[in-house]
Tab-separated table of C-alpha atoms and ligand atoms in Angstrom:
chain	number	residue	atom	x	y	z
D	1	MET	CA	31.228	-6.435	25.648
D	2	SER	CA	31.112	-9.502	23.333
D	3	GLY	CA	29.053	-9.820	20.597
D	4	SER	CA	27.164	-12.021	22.195
D	5	ALA	CA	26.255	-9.845	25.612
D	6	ILE	CA	24.493	-7.535	23.304
D	7	THR	CA	20.398	-7.812	24.380
D	8	PRO	CA	19.085	-9.619	21.124
D	9	TRP	CA	16.338	-8.162	19.358
D	10	VAL	CA	13.310	-10.378	17.463
D	11	VAL	CA	11.417	-8.115	14.934
D	12	GLY	CA	8.442	-9.249	12.938
D	13	ASN	CA	8.104	-7.222	9.684
D	14	TRP	CA	4.296	-8.119	8.865
D	15	LYS	CA	4.875	-5.864	5.446
D	16	MET	CA	1.614	-5.727	3.532
D	17	ASN	CA	-0.145	-8.095	5.823
D	18	PRO	CA	-2.643	-9.383	7.173
D	19	MET	CA	-6.165	-7.932	7.347
D	20	GLN	CA	-7.092	-6.164	10.658
D	21	SER	CA	-8.737	-9.255	11.978
D	22	ASP	CA	-5.921	-11.535	11.368
D	23	SER	CA	-3.776	-9.173	12.846
D	24	GLN	CA	-6.037	-9.159	16.120
D	25	GLN	CA	-6.070	-12.868	16.120
D	26	LEU	CA	-2.104	-13.085	15.432
D	27	ILE	CA	-1.662	-10.377	18.277
D	28	GLN	CA	-3.690	-12.408	20.657
D	29	SER	CA	-1.900	-15.279	19.940
D	30	LEU	CA	1.147	-13.784	20.660
D	31	LYS	CA	0.027	-12.732	23.913
D	32	GLN	CA	-1.094	-16.125	25.039
D	33	TYR	CA	2.696	-17.338	24.299
D	34	LEU	CA	4.039	-14.306	26.063
D	35	GLN	CA	1.814	-14.952	29.136
D	36	ALA	CA	2.230	-18.785	29.425
D	37	ALA	CA	6.354	-18.477	29.154
D	38	PRO	CA	7.186	-14.927	29.159
D	39	ILE	CA	10.529	-13.690	27.872
D	40	SER	CA	11.540	-10.780	29.405
D	41	ALA	CA	13.021	-7.569	27.734
D	42	GLN	CA	16.406	-8.161	29.203
D	43	GLN	CA	16.426	-11.591	27.543
D	44	CYS	CA	15.119	-10.541	24.152
D	45	ARG	CA	13.367	-7.222	22.595
D	46	ILE	CA	10.841	-8.379	20.898
D	47	ALA	CA	8.749	-6.114	18.119
D	48	VAL	CA	6.308	-6.136	15.272
D	49	ALA	CA	6.127	-4.307	12.441
D	50	PRO	CA	2.410	-3.966	10.844
D	51	THR	CA	0.871	-1.789	7.990
D	52	ALA	CA	0.848	1.556	8.973
D	53	ILE	CA	-2.934	1.137	9.331
D	54	ALA	CA	-2.464	-1.227	11.663
D	55	LEU	CA	0.215	0.304	13.782
D	56	LEU	CA	-2.157	1.950	16.370
D	57	PRO	CA	-4.596	-0.803	16.847
D	58	VAL	CA	-1.916	-3.302	17.524
D	59	GLN	CA	0.172	-0.742	19.868
D	60	GLN	CA	-3.315	-0.578	21.629
D	61	GLN	CA	-3.647	-4.370	22.107
D	62	LEU	CA	-0.316	-5.067	23.100
D	63	LYS	CA	-0.686	-2.695	25.885
D	64	ASP	CA	-1.564	-5.495	28.176
D	65	ALA	CA	0.915	-7.852	26.927
D	66	ALA	CA	2.706	-10.043	29.840
D	67	VAL	CA	5.762	-8.314	28.300
D	68	ASP	CA	6.674	-5.056	26.683
D	69	VAL	CA	6.154	-5.589	22.776
D	70	LEU	CA	7.319	-2.665	20.904
D	71	THR	CA	5.428	-1.765	17.442
D	72	VAL	CA	7.823	-0.324	15.057
D	73	ALA	CA	6.688	1.671	11.706
D	74	GLN	CA	7.942	-0.166	8.477
D	75	ASP	CA	8.646	3.016	6.955
D	76	LEU	CA	7.862	6.672	7.039
D	77	SER	CA	8.348	9.630	4.986
D	78	ARG	CA	11.023	11.391	3.225
D	79	VAL	CA	9.429	14.682	4.410
D	80	ALA	CA	9.480	16.145	7.686
D	81	GLY	CA	7.036	17.688	9.824
D	82	THR	CA	3.431	18.365	8.430
D	83	GLY	CA	1.979	19.761	5.296
D	84	ALA	CA	0.464	19.059	1.865
D	85	TYR	CA	2.151	15.735	1.189
D	86	THR	CA	-0.728	13.212	0.284
D	87	GLY	CA	-0.348	9.755	1.608
D	88	GLU	CA	2.883	10.562	3.458
D	89	VAL	CA	3.257	9.822	7.220
D	90	SER	CA	6.608	11.943	8.502
D	91	ALA	CA	8.494	11.017	11.454
D	92	GLU	CA	7.049	13.424	13.789
D	93	LEU	CA	3.400	12.159	13.001
D	94	LEU	CA	4.775	8.634	14.056
D	95	LYS	CA	6.639	9.686	17.100
D	96	ASP	CA	3.608	11.712	18.030
D	97	SER	CA	1.464	8.609	17.815
D	98	GLY	CA	3.752	6.831	20.439
D	99	ILE	CA	5.900	5.042	17.841
D	100	GLU	CA	9.433	4.656	18.585
D	101	HIS	CA	10.763	2.758	16.144
D	102	VAL	CA	11.006	2.718	12.250
D	103	LEU	CA	12.770	0.382	9.514
D	104	ILE	CA	14.490	2.155	6.996
D	105	GLY	CA	16.258	0.593	3.765
D	106	HIS	CA	14.060	-2.731	3.684
D	107	SER	CA	15.335	-3.847	0.323
D	108	GLU	CA	11.573	-4.304	-0.882
D	109	ARG	CA	11.421	-0.337	-0.551
D	110	ARG	CA	14.928	-0.034	-2.150
D	111	GLU	CA	13.950	-2.261	-5.330
D	112	LEU	CA	10.238	-1.735	-5.698
D	113	PHE	CA	9.691	1.654	-4.583
D	114	GLY	CA	12.244	3.947	-5.719
D	115	ASP	CA	14.201	4.498	-1.988
D	116	ASN	CA	17.440	5.274	-3.305
D	117	VAL	CA	20.442	6.515	-1.139
D	118	GLN	CA	19.049	10.098	-0.991
D	119	ILE	CA	15.792	9.146	-0.168
D	120	ILE	CA	17.067	6.832	2.393
D	121	THR	CA	19.443	9.014	4.304
D	122	GLU	CA	16.837	11.798	4.203
D	123	LYS	CA	14.559	9.584	6.236
D	124	VAL	CA	17.216	8.334	8.465
D	125	LYS	CA	17.919	12.150	9.019
D	126	ASN	CA	14.134	13.159	9.585
D	127	ALA	CA	13.767	9.770	11.919
D	128	LEU	CA	16.668	10.683	13.913
D	129	LYS	CA	15.693	14.254	14.356
D	130	ALA	CA	12.335	13.455	15.637
D	131	ASP	CA	14.074	11.181	18.232
D	132	LEU	CA	12.904	7.634	16.486
D	133	SER	CA	15.407	4.751	16.571
D	134	ILE	CA	15.852	3.027	13.303
D	135	ILE	CA	16.488	-0.275	12.362
D	136	TYR	CA	18.316	0.294	9.160
D	137	CYS	CA	18.434	-2.743	6.387
D	138	VAL	CA	21.331	-3.456	4.432
D	139	GLY	CA	21.992	-6.332	2.225
D	140	GLU	CA	23.395	-7.441	-1.241
D	141	SER	CA	21.841	-8.994	-4.185
D	142	LEU	CA	22.362	-12.545	-5.576
D	143	GLU	CA	24.584	-11.122	-8.615
D	144	GLN	CA	26.307	-8.847	-6.282
D	145	ARG	CA	27.397	-12.084	-3.909
D	146	GLU	CA	28.360	-14.307	-6.680
D	147	SER	CA	30.312	-11.489	-8.244
D	148	GLY	CA	32.265	-10.937	-5.074
D	149	GLN	CA	31.161	-7.711	-4.350
D	150	ALA	CA	28.441	-8.546	-0.923
D	151	GLU	CA	31.436	-7.283	1.447
D	152	GLN	CA	31.783	-4.027	-0.418
D	153	VAL	CA	27.960	-3.681	-0.930
D	154	VAL	CA	27.105	-3.853	2.635
D	155	LEU	CA	29.674	-1.625	4.151
D	156	GLN	CA	29.083	0.908	1.488
D	157	GLN	CA	25.541	1.133	2.651
D	158	ILE	CA	27.087	1.442	6.067
D	159	CYS	CA	29.059	4.442	5.275
D	160	ASP	CA	25.920	5.663	3.456
D	161	LEU	CA	24.440	5.872	7.047
D	162	ALA	CA	27.398	7.181	8.384
D	163	ASN	CA	27.189	10.038	6.663
D	164	VAL	CA	24.038	11.304	8.167
D	165	VAL	CA	24.381	9.996	11.928
D	166	SER	CA	25.847	12.394	14.162
D	167	ASN	CA	28.063	10.977	17.016
D	168	ALA	CA	25.430	11.077	19.487
D	169	GLN	CA	22.553	9.559	17.786
D	170	TRP	CA	24.302	5.913	16.895
D	171	THR	CA	22.785	4.738	19.896
D	172	LYS	CA	19.293	5.151	18.222
D	173	VAL	CA	20.405	2.553	15.418
D	174	ILE	CA	20.014	-0.975	14.911
D	175	VAL	CA	21.243	-2.512	11.688
D	176	ALA	CA	19.441	-5.653	10.006
D	177	TYR	CA	21.796	-7.404	7.847
D	178	GLU	CA	19.371	-9.004	5.133
D	179	PRO	CA	20.824	-10.598	2.034
D	180	ILE	CA	18.191	-9.773	-0.827
D	181	TRP	CA	18.323	-13.282	-2.214
D	182	ALA	CA	17.335	-15.093	1.087
D	183	ILE	CA	14.381	-12.735	1.701
D	184	GLY	CA	10.840	-14.441	1.029
D	185	THR	CA	12.797	-17.427	-0.810
D	186	GLY	CA	13.344	-20.054	1.606
D	187	LYS	CA	17.138	-19.731	1.271
D	188	THR	CA	18.884	-18.523	4.171
D	189	ALA	CA	22.527	-17.333	4.304
D	190	SER	CA	24.634	-20.160	6.020
D	191	PRO	CA	25.057	-19.441	10.108
D	192	ALA	CA	28.718	-19.140	8.999
D	193	ASP	CA	28.043	-16.871	6.042
D	194	ALA	CA	25.660	-14.563	7.786
D	195	GLN	CA	28.384	-14.547	10.679
D	196	ALA	CA	31.273	-13.459	8.556
D	197	MET	CA	29.192	-10.474	6.729
D	198	HIS	CA	28.118	-9.483	10.687
D	199	ALA	CA	31.690	-9.628	11.680
D	200	ASN	CA	32.167	-7.395	9.036
D	201	ILE	CA	29.393	-4.856	9.717
D	202	ARG	CA	30.515	-4.490	13.452
D	203	SER	CA	34.101	-3.974	12.453
D	204	GLY	CA	33.184	-1.322	10.041
D	205	LEU	CA	30.686	0.129	12.847
D	206	LYS	CA	33.212	0.161	15.474
D	207	GLN	CA	35.607	2.230	13.189
D	208	LEU	CA	32.936	4.732	13.071
D	209	THR	CA	31.661	5.129	16.704
D	210	PRO	CA	32.572	3.515	20.273
D	211	HIS	CA	28.644	2.185	20.028
D	212	GLY	CA	29.866	-0.152	17.173
D	213	GLU	CA	30.667	-2.405	19.896
D	214	THR	CA	27.626	-2.867	21.629
D	215	MET	CA	25.008	-1.966	18.493
D	216	ALA	CA	22.500	-4.874	17.756
D	217	ILE	CA	23.293	-6.250	14.176
D	218	LEU	CA	19.900	-8.494	12.990
D	219	TYR	CA	20.171	-11.066	10.561
D	220	GLY	CA	17.096	-11.228	8.216
D	221	GLY	CA	16.374	-13.961	5.449
D	222	SER	CA	14.051	-16.918	5.633
D	223	VAL	CA	14.504	-17.134	9.479
D	224	LYS	CA	12.170	-19.496	10.897
D	225	ALA	CA	12.008	-21.647	14.092
D	226	GLU	CA	13.673	-24.434	12.648
D	227	ASN	CA	17.095	-22.414	12.067
D	228	ALA	CA	16.899	-19.489	14.603
D	229	GLU	CA	18.941	-21.301	17.202
D	230	ALA	CA	21.730	-21.824	14.509
D	231	LEU	CA	21.632	-18.676	13.925
D	232	ALA	CA	21.378	-17.384	17.403
D	233	ALA	CA	24.643	-19.343	18.195
D	234	CYS	CA	26.483	-17.129	15.897
D	235	PRO	CA	28.561	-14.072	17.890
D	236	ASP	CA	27.791	-11.171	16.222
D	237	ILE	CA	24.383	-12.311	15.225
D	238	ASN	CA	22.250	-10.169	17.933
D	239	GLY	CA	18.658	-10.893	16.647
D	240	ALA	CA	16.346	-11.298	13.696
D	241	LEU	CA	14.076	-9.304	11.422
D	242	VAL	CA	11.834	-12.028	10.921
D	243	GLY	CA	9.315	-11.732	7.548
D	244	GLY	CA	7.379	-14.762	6.678
D	245	ALA	CA	7.330	-16.694	10.185
D	246	ALA	CA	6.305	-13.368	11.906
D	247	LEU	CA	2.736	-14.007	10.612
D	248	ASN	CA	2.560	-16.954	12.497
D	249	ALA	CA	2.217	-16.654	16.191
D	250	GLU	CA	4.004	-19.831	17.392
D	251	SER	CA	6.773	-19.660	15.088
D	252	PHE	CA	7.561	-15.809	16.046
D	253	TYR	CA	7.508	-16.795	19.643
D	254	GLN	CA	9.697	-19.602	19.126
D	255	ILE	CA	12.493	-17.527	17.321
D	256	ALA	CA	12.426	-15.275	20.058
D	257	GLN	CA	12.800	-17.846	22.427
D	258	ALA	CA	15.668	-19.571	20.623
D	259	PHE	CA	17.524	-16.012	20.686
D	260	ALA	CA	16.751	-15.355	24.385
D	261	GLN	CA	17.893	-19.219	25.324
D	262	VAL	CA	20.853	-19.232	23.264
D	263	LYS	CA	22.157	-15.296	24.241
D	264	LYS	CA	21.592	-15.659	27.902
H	301	PEP	C1	12.177	-9.514	5.822
H	301	PEP	O1	10.900	-8.924	4.896
H	301	PEP	O2	12.543	-8.587	6.269
H	301	PEP	C2	12.322	-10.777	5.679
H	301	PEP	C3	13.572	-11.200	6.313
H	301	PEP	O3	11.572	-11.844	5.323
H	301	PEP	P1	11.522	-13.229	5.275
H	301	PEP	O4	11.901	-13.680	6.634
H	301	PEP	O5	9.921	-13.646	4.961
H	301	PEP	O6	12.576	-13.984	4.286
């Protein structure tokens, strides 16, 4: 199967936004776009990742959407199960609430909240053990890119993942390549640079698992309606992890539409 035959995913990472009433409006508006011109799950999987406190209201509000829109957690605890861990939300609690997907290793978690390799791999293990699917984020800093280390850094992050994923669990993994210098900065990797990194990631994944051939590899970093088509045209870019533009229903819908149309 070629990279472009993979069903694309467009996932909105809302980060620590918005307030509940704005979140309701955002979902309402997204539902209206999807009602007027549905994008089927075969054309493009659409998902939103609200804050922990909005996960269940958003999930509830999406129940009558014209197409299936998934609700994704932005993070989970490094501790499994239940217990005396104030402030934490475990993989099992997410699963018990009907949440099936979680982001892990976002650069903001790595840079601002101390999520190092050990913590990230504990989170990966917990998520997969609880039968959640993961969207595992990788990406290099500007310094690493400028010093020619981008590929090595990203492939090391893939190896960190491989150390804790069993053969059978690879089907529960999606990778998101997010160059740190492109997140929230308005700077996007050129489609050619992004494609080159995605091809490297795919070739690394193929060496680790047969599922590497068909795994969705999303691009993230200032994706917007204006650049979505060019990114979608790259064979190994199988979707987008969208931050800022996901807070506007029209832009987010247009990004999903671009992937659905270009990849069909
Ligand atoms: C992100 O946070 O995952 C992201 C890609 O953000 P933005 O689209 O705003 O760059």
